[in-house]
XYZ file of C-alpha atoms in Angstrom:
87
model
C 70.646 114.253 8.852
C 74.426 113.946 8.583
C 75.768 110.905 7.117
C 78.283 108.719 8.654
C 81.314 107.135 7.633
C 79.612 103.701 7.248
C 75.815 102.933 6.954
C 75.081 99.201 6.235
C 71.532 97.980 4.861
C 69.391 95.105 6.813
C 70.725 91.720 6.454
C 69.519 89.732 3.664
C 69.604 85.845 3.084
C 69.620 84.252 -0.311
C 70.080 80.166 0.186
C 71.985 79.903 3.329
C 73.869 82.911 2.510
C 73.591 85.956 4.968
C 74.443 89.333 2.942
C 74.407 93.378 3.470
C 75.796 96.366 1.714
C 77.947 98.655 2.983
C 78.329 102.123 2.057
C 81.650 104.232 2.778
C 81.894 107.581 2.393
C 84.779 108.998 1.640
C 86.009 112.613 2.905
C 88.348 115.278 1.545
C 88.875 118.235 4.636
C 85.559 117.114 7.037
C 83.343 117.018 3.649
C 81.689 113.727 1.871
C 83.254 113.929 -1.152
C 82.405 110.676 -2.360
C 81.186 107.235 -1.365
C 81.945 103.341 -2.498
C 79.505 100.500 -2.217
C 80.137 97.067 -1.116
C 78.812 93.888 -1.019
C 79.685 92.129 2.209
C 79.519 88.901 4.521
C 78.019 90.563 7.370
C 78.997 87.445 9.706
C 82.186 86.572 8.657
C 83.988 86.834 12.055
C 81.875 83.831 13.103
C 81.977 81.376 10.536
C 84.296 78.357 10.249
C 87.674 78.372 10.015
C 88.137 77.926 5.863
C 84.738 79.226 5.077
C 84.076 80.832 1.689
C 81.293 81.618 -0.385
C 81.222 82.285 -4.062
C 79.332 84.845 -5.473
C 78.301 86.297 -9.155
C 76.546 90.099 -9.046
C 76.279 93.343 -9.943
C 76.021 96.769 -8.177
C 74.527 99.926 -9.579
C 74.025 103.536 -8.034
C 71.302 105.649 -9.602
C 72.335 109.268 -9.743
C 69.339 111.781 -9.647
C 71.004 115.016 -10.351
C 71.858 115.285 -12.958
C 69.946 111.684 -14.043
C 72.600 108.995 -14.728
C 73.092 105.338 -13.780
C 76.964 104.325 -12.614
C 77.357 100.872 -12.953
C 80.255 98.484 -11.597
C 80.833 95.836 -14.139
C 79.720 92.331 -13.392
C 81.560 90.617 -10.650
C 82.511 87.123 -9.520
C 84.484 86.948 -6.134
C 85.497 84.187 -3.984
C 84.430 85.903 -0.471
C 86.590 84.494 2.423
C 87.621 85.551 6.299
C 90.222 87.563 4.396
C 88.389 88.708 2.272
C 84.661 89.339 3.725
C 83.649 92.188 1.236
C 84.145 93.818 -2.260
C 82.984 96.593 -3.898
């Protein structure tokens, strides 16, 4: 299966808060080198003008070879129409 640029998870709510991730890879001469993760407003386009939601988390990627954990550090963002995703 080859893996695309983008893949984004299912929508998830928590509250009245709509959520996905999003996961870019990144490529170096037509070859995934690398990827970010990031955690997104999947509707943002659509909401009210001066929208924002606040939000407090944490994103980990579990490595299986060789076995190691990379974790981001925790994160508190201010998620806007500017600024619909961060990761």
């Amino acid at each position: 299966v080859a893996l695309r640029d983008r893949v984004y998870s299912p929508i998830s709510k928590s509250g009245q808060c709509r959520w996905r991730l999003l996961l870019h890879a990144e490529k170096s001469d037509g070859v995934h080198t690398a990827f970010s993760i990031f955690l997104e407003v999947p509707d943002a386009a659509t909401l009210p003008q001066g929208w924002t939601r606040h939000a407090e988390f944490k994103l980990a990627v579990h490595n299986q070879k060789p076995s190691r954990r990379v974790t981001r550090p925790y994160a508190s963002h201010l998620f806007s129409a500017l600024e619909p995703n961060l990761g």
